[in-house]
């Protein structure tokens, strides 16, 4: 019950953080720099995971309660710092048409507006793509240590946790690389974020097939770095694509809806991996789930390439209609 309460509390704070943080960042930085800005924001997950693994390994399994206190106090302190320093930006102020006109965006959130957002094909596809990439990353972070120890790839739990560091470093590099690529490619195509997401899903699928056929720790760690590097380019791509097809006043709610869906998918997938590992082997259930989600991500990205341009044009027209003279 204590662990369940701790995990639920962490989920609650993650649910508060994601919608507010992503919308704050995109309403602060110019749209041409959203790729790098969101790529840097995406570092919070792998950097935090790496820090947690290192601290937990240094403290040791016998003192597993102590990291909860360390990171709980740190989180509260950072939250108070953000509350004191960060100021709410004007919604829609970084939209290119708003900046070009010199006016103000007048859109305001309503539930009716959000229901219209849920009817946009690209929005639903982005929800699916977000679920694919998030479920892969979560599955790797949660199941990889058990996988490494069960198959004798790592000698013990502490070594298995530290063996994840190359993959996490790959996540760090991939987040920045994905954001940078989107900003560069946007000069050539308005579907840059979708192309990056497709590359991440295709590359991740190929690397996953390699990782689950390696049984030497060094080889797994090297392949894990490549897997993290390639697949994590999808996270900034997902968010940039979403913000390109939803009105500015619904960004936070859209992220929240996406988080609800992806957490449901993660919960079901985790249950299936656990049940599959008991019924057959962890390698087949864990590896099969990762390969499946990457494959679905490829299919969703291909579908987005067909729909996103039309939905982006619709969003831009809506923004222009809600600009008031400054």
Coordinates of C-alpha atoms in Angstrom, one line a residue:
X1 CA 0.0 0.0 0.0
X2 CA 2.8 2.4 0.7
X3 CA 4.5 1.8 -2.6
X4 CA 1.1 2.1 -4.4
X5 CA 0.5 5.5 -2.7
X6 CA 4.0 6.7 -3.6
X7 CA 3.6 5.7 -7.2
X8 CA 0.1 7.3 -7.4
X9 CA 1.5 10.5 -5.9
X10 CA 4.2 10.7 -8.5
X11 CA 1.7 10.1 -11.2
X12 CA -0.4 12.9 -9.8
X13 CA 2.5 15.4 -10.0
X14 CA 3.5 14.2 -13.4
X15 CA -0.1 14.9 -14.5
X16 CA 0.1 18.4 -13.2
X17 CA 3.6 19.1 -14.7
X18 CA 3.1 18.0 -18.3
X19 CA 0.2 20.1 -19.4
X20 CA 1.4 23.3 -17.7
X21 CA 5.1 23.0 -18.6
X22 CA 4.7 22.3 -22.3
X23 CA 2.1 25.0 -22.8
X24 CA 4.2 27.5 -20.8
X25 CA 7.3 26.8 -22.9
X26 CA 5.5 27.0 -26.3
X27 CA 3.8 30.3 -25.3
X28 CA 7.2 31.8 -24.3
X29 CA 9.5 30.9 -27.1
X30 CA 9.0 31.9 -30.8
X31 CA 7.6 29.1 -32.9
X32 CA 10.7 28.8 -35.1
X33 CA 12.6 27.7 -31.9
X34 CA 10.0 25.3 -30.6
X35 CA 11.9 22.3 -31.7
X36 CA 15.0 23.0 -29.6
X37 CA 13.0 24.4 -26.7
X38 CA 10.8 21.3 -26.5
X39 CA 13.8 19.1 -27.0
X40 CA 15.5 20.6 -24.0
X41 CA 12.3 20.2 -22.0
X42 CA 12.3 16.6 -23.0
X43 CA 15.6 16.2 -21.1
X44 CA 13.7 16.3 -17.8
X45 CA 12.7 12.7 -18.1
X46 CA 16.0 11.0 -19.0
X47 CA 18.1 13.3 -16.8
X48 CA 15.8 12.7 -13.8
X49 CA 15.8 8.9 -14.4
X50 CA 19.6 8.9 -14.7
X51 CA 20.0 10.8 -11.4
X52 CA 17.5 8.5 -9.7
X53 CA 19.4 5.4 -10.9
X54 CA 22.7 6.7 -9.7
X55 CA 21.4 7.9 -6.3
X56 CA 19.5 4.6 -5.8
X57 CA 22.5 2.5 -6.8
X58 CA 24.8 4.5 -4.5
X59 CA 22.4 4.3 -1.5
X60 CA 21.8 0.6 -2.1
X61 CA 18.7 -1.7 -2.0
X62 CA 18.8 -1.8 1.8
X63 CA 18.0 1.9 2.0
X64 CA 15.5 2.1 -0.8
X65 CA 13.1 4.4 1.1
X66 CA 15.7 7.3 1.3
X67 CA 15.4 8.4 -2.4
X68 CA 11.7 9.1 -1.9
X69 CA 12.5 11.6 0.7
X70 CA 15.4 13.2 -1.3
X71 CA 13.4 13.7 -4.5
X72 CA 10.3 14.6 -2.6
X73 CA 12.0 17.5 -0.8
X74 CA 13.8 18.5 -4.0
X75 CA 10.5 18.5 -6.0
X76 CA 8.7 20.7 -3.4
X77 CA 11.6 23.2 -3.4
X78 CA 11.7 23.4 -7.2
X79 CA 7.9 23.8 -7.3
X80 CA 8.1 26.8 -5.0
X81 CA 10.9 28.3 -7.0
X82 CA 8.9 28.0 -10.2
X83 CA 5.9 29.6 -8.5
X84 CA 8.0 32.5 -7.4
X85 CA 9.8 33.1 -10.7
X86 CA 7.8 31.9 -13.7
X87 CA 5.1 34.3 -15.1
X88 CA 2.2 33.2 -17.2
X89 CA 2.7 34.2 -20.9
X90 CA -0.2 35.4 -23.2
X91 CA -1.8 32.4 -24.9
X92 CA -1.1 32.3 -28.6
X93 CA 1.4 35.1 -28.5
X94 CA 4.1 33.0 -30.3
X95 CA 1.9 32.0 -33.3
X96 CA 3.5 33.3 -36.4
X97 CA 0.3 35.0 -37.7
X98 CA -0.1 36.8 -34.3
X99 CA 3.4 38.1 -34.3
X100 CA 3.2 39.2 -37.9
X101 CA 0.1 41.2 -37.3
X102 CA 1.2 42.8 -34.1
X103 CA -2.2 42.0 -32.6
X104 CA -3.4 40.0 -29.7
X105 CA -4.9 36.5 -29.8
X106 CA -8.4 36.5 -28.3
X107 CA -9.2 32.8 -28.2
X108 CA -10.4 31.5 -24.8
X109 CA -10.8 27.9 -23.6
X110 CA -14.3 26.4 -23.6
X111 CA -15.3 22.7 -23.5
X112 CA -17.2 23.1 -26.8
X113 CA -13.9 24.2 -28.4
X114 CA -12.1 21.2 -26.9
X115 CA -14.8 18.9 -28.2
X116 CA -14.1 20.3 -31.7
X117 CA -10.4 19.6 -31.2
X118 CA -11.2 15.9 -30.5
X119 CA -12.8 15.7 -34.0
X120 CA -9.6 16.6 -35.8
X121 CA -8.0 13.5 -37.3
X122 CA -4.4 14.6 -36.7
X123 CA -5.1 15.2 -33.0
X124 CA -6.3 11.6 -32.5
X125 CA -3.3 10.3 -34.4
X126 CA -1.0 12.4 -32.3
X127 CA -2.6 10.9 -29.2
X128 CA -1.9 7.5 -30.6
X129 CA 1.7 8.3 -31.5
X130 CA 2.3 9.8 -28.0
X131 CA 1.0 6.5 -26.5
X132 CA 3.4 4.5 -28.7
X133 CA 6.5 6.4 -27.9
X134 CA 5.7 6.8 -24.2
X135 CA 4.8 3.2 -23.7
X136 CA 8.2 2.1 -25.2
X137 CA 10.2 4.5 -23.1
X138 CA 8.3 3.5 -19.9
X139 CA 8.6 -0.2 -20.6
X140 CA 12.3 0.1 -21.2
X141 CA 12.8 2.1 -17.9
X142 CA 10.6 -0.3 -15.9
X143 CA 11.3 -3.7 -17.3
X144 CA 14.9 -3.6 -18.5
X145 CA 16.5 -4.1 -15.1
X146 CA 14.4 -7.2 -14.5
X147 CA 15.2 -8.4 -18.1
X148 CA 18.9 -7.9 -17.6
X149 CA 19.1 -9.9 -14.4
X150 CA 16.7 -12.6 -15.3
X151 CA 18.7 -13.6 -18.4
X152 CA 22.1 -13.2 -16.6
X153 CA 23.1 -10.2 -18.8
X154 CA 23.8 -8.2 -15.6
X155 CA 25.0 -9.8 -12.4
X156 CA 22.7 -8.1 -9.9
X157 CA 20.0 -5.4 -9.6
X158 CA 22.4 -2.5 -9.0
X159 CA 24.4 -3.4 -12.1
X160 CA 21.3 -3.7 -14.1
X161 CA 20.1 -0.3 -13.0
X162 CA 23.4 1.3 -13.9
X163 CA 23.4 -0.6 -17.3
X164 CA 20.5 1.6 -18.3
X165 CA 22.6 4.8 -18.2
X166 CA 23.8 4.5 -21.8
X167 CA 20.2 4.2 -23.0
X168 CA 19.3 7.2 -20.8
X169 CA 22.2 9.2 -22.3
X170 CA 20.8 8.2 -25.7
X171 CA 17.4 9.6 -24.6
X172 CA 19.1 12.9 -23.7
X173 CA 21.0 13.2 -27.0
X174 CA 17.9 12.1 -28.9
X175 CA 15.7 14.7 -27.4
X176 CA 18.0 17.5 -28.4
X177 CA 18.7 16.0 -31.8
X178 CA 15.0 15.6 -32.6
X179 CA 14.2 19.2 -31.6
X180 CA 17.2 20.5 -33.6
X181 CA 16.3 18.5 -36.7
X182 CA 12.7 19.7 -36.6
X183 CA 13.8 23.4 -36.5
X184 CA 16.2 22.8 -39.4
X185 CA 13.8 20.8 -41.5
X186 CA 10.9 23.2 -41.0
X187 CA 12.6 25.5 -43.5
X188 CA 12.0 22.9 -46.1
X189 CA 8.7 21.3 -45.1
X190 CA 5.8 22.1 -42.8
X191 CA 5.6 18.4 -41.9
X192 CA 9.1 18.3 -40.4
X193 CA 8.0 17.1 -37.0
X194 CA 6.1 14.1 -38.5
X195 CA 9.1 13.1 -40.7
X196 CA 11.3 13.1 -37.5
X197 CA 8.7 11.1 -35.7
X198 CA 8.6 8.5 -38.5
X199 CA 12.4 8.3 -38.6
X200 CA 12.4 7.8 -34.8
X201 CA 9.8 5.0 -35.0
X202 CA 11.4 3.2 -37.9
X203 CA 14.9 3.5 -36.4
X204 CA 13.6 2.5 -32.9
X205 CA 12.0 -0.6 -34.4
X206 CA 15.2 -1.7 -36.1
X207 CA 17.3 -1.1 -32.9
X208 CA 14.7 -3.0 -30.7
X209 CA 15.1 -6.1 -32.9
X210 CA 18.8 -5.9 -32.4
X211 CA 18.7 -5.2 -28.6
X212 CA 16.5 -8.2 -27.8
X213 CA 18.9 -10.5 -29.7
X214 CA 22.0 -9.5 -27.7
X215 CA 23.1 -11.2 -24.5
X216 CA 26.4 -9.6 -23.6
X217 CA 26.2 -6.6 -21.3
X218 CA 28.5 -4.3 -23.2
X219 CA 26.7 -5.0 -26.5
X220 CA 23.3 -4.5 -24.9
X221 CA 24.5 -1.2 -23.4
X222 CA 25.9 0.1 -26.8
X223 CA 22.7 -0.9 -28.6
X224 CA 20.6 0.6 -25.8
X225 CA 22.4 3.9 -26.4
X226 CA 21.5 3.8 -30.1
X227 CA 17.9 2.8 -29.3
X228 CA 17.5 5.8 -26.9
X229 CA 19.2 8.2 -29.3
X230 CA 16.9 7.3 -32.2
X231 CA 13.6 6.6 -30.5
X232 CA 13.6 9.7 -28.2
X233 CA 13.6 12.0 -31.2
X234 CA 9.9 11.3 -31.2
X235 CA 9.0 13.2 -28.0
X236 CA 9.6 16.8 -29.2
X237 CA 8.2 15.7 -32.6
X238 CA 4.9 14.6 -30.9
X239 CA 4.4 17.8 -29.0
X240 CA 5.3 20.1 -31.9
X241 CA 2.9 18.2 -34.1
X242 CA 0.1 18.5 -31.5
X243 CA 0.7 22.2 -31.1
X244 CA 0.5 22.7 -34.9
X245 CA -3.1 21.3 -35.1
X246 CA -4.8 22.5 -31.9
X247 CA -5.9 26.1 -31.0
X248 CA -3.5 27.7 -28.5
X249 CA -6.1 27.9 -25.8
X250 CA -6.6 24.1 -25.8
X251 CA -2.9 23.1 -25.7
X252 CA -2.8 22.2 -22.0
X253 CA -6.1 20.3 -22.1
X254 CA -5.0 18.4 -25.2
X255 CA -1.7 17.3 -23.5
X256 CA -3.7 16.3 -20.5
X257 CA -6.1 14.2 -22.7
X258 CA -3.1 12.6 -24.4
X259 CA -1.5 11.8 -21.0
X260 CA -4.7 10.1 -19.9
X261 CA -4.7 7.9 -23.0
X262 CA -1.0 7.0 -22.9
X263 CA -1.1 6.2 -19.1
X264 CA -4.1 3.8 -19.8
X265 CA -2.1 2.2 -22.6
X266 CA 1.0 1.9 -20.3
X267 CA -1.0 0.3 -17.6
X268 CA -2.6 -2.3 -19.9
X269 CA 0.7 -2.9 -21.6
X270 CA 2.6 -3.4 -18.3
X271 CA -0.1 -5.9 -17.1
X272 CA 0.2 -7.8 -20.4
X273 CA 4.1 -7.9 -20.1
X274 CA 3.9 -9.1 -16.6
X275 CA 1.3 -11.8 -17.4
X276 CA 3.2 -12.8 -20.5
X277 CA 6.4 -13.1 -18.6
X278 CA 4.7 -15.6 -16.2
X279 CA 3.0 -17.5 -19.0
X280 CA 6.0 -17.7 -21.4
X281 CA 9.2 -15.7 -21.2
X282 CA 9.9 -12.1 -20.3
X283 CA 12.0 -11.7 -23.5
X284 CA 9.0 -12.5 -25.7
X285 CA 6.5 -10.4 -23.7
X286 CA 8.8 -7.4 -23.1
X287 CA 10.5 -7.5 -26.5
X288 CA 7.2 -8.2 -28.3
X289 CA 5.5 -5.3 -26.6
X290 CA 8.3 -2.9 -27.6
X291 CA 8.4 -4.1 -31.2
X292 CA 4.6 -3.9 -31.4
X293 CA 4.4 -0.3 -30.1
X294 CA 7.2 0.8 -32.5
X295 CA 5.4 -0.8 -35.4
X296 CA 2.2 1.0 -34.5
X297 CA 4.2 4.2 -34.2
X298 CA 5.4 3.7 -37.8
X299 CA 1.8 3.2 -39.0
X300 CA 0.5 6.2 -37.1
X301 CA 3.3 8.4 -38.4
X302 CA 2.5 7.4 -42.0
X303 CA -1.1 8.3 -41.4
X304 CA -0.1 11.7 -40.0
X305 CA 1.8 12.5 -43.1
X306 CA -1.5 12.4 -45.0
X307 CA -3.6 14.4 -42.6
X308 CA -1.4 16.9 -40.8
X309 CA -1.0 19.5 -43.6
X310 CA -4.8 20.0 -43.9
X311 CA -5.3 20.2 -40.2
X312 CA -2.4 22.6 -39.8
X313 CA -3.9 24.9 -42.4
X314 CA -7.2 24.7 -40.5
X315 CA -5.6 25.6 -37.2
X316 CA -3.7 28.6 -38.8
X317 CA -6.9 29.9 -40.3
X318 CA -8.6 29.7 -37.0
X319 CA -5.8 31.6 -35.3
X320 CA -6.0 34.4 -37.9
X321 CA -9.7 34.7 -37.3
X322 CA -9.2 35.3 -33.6
X323 CA -6.5 38.0 -33.8
X324 CA -7.6 41.4 -32.5
X325 CA -5.7 44.6 -33.4
X326 CA -3.1 45.6 -30.8

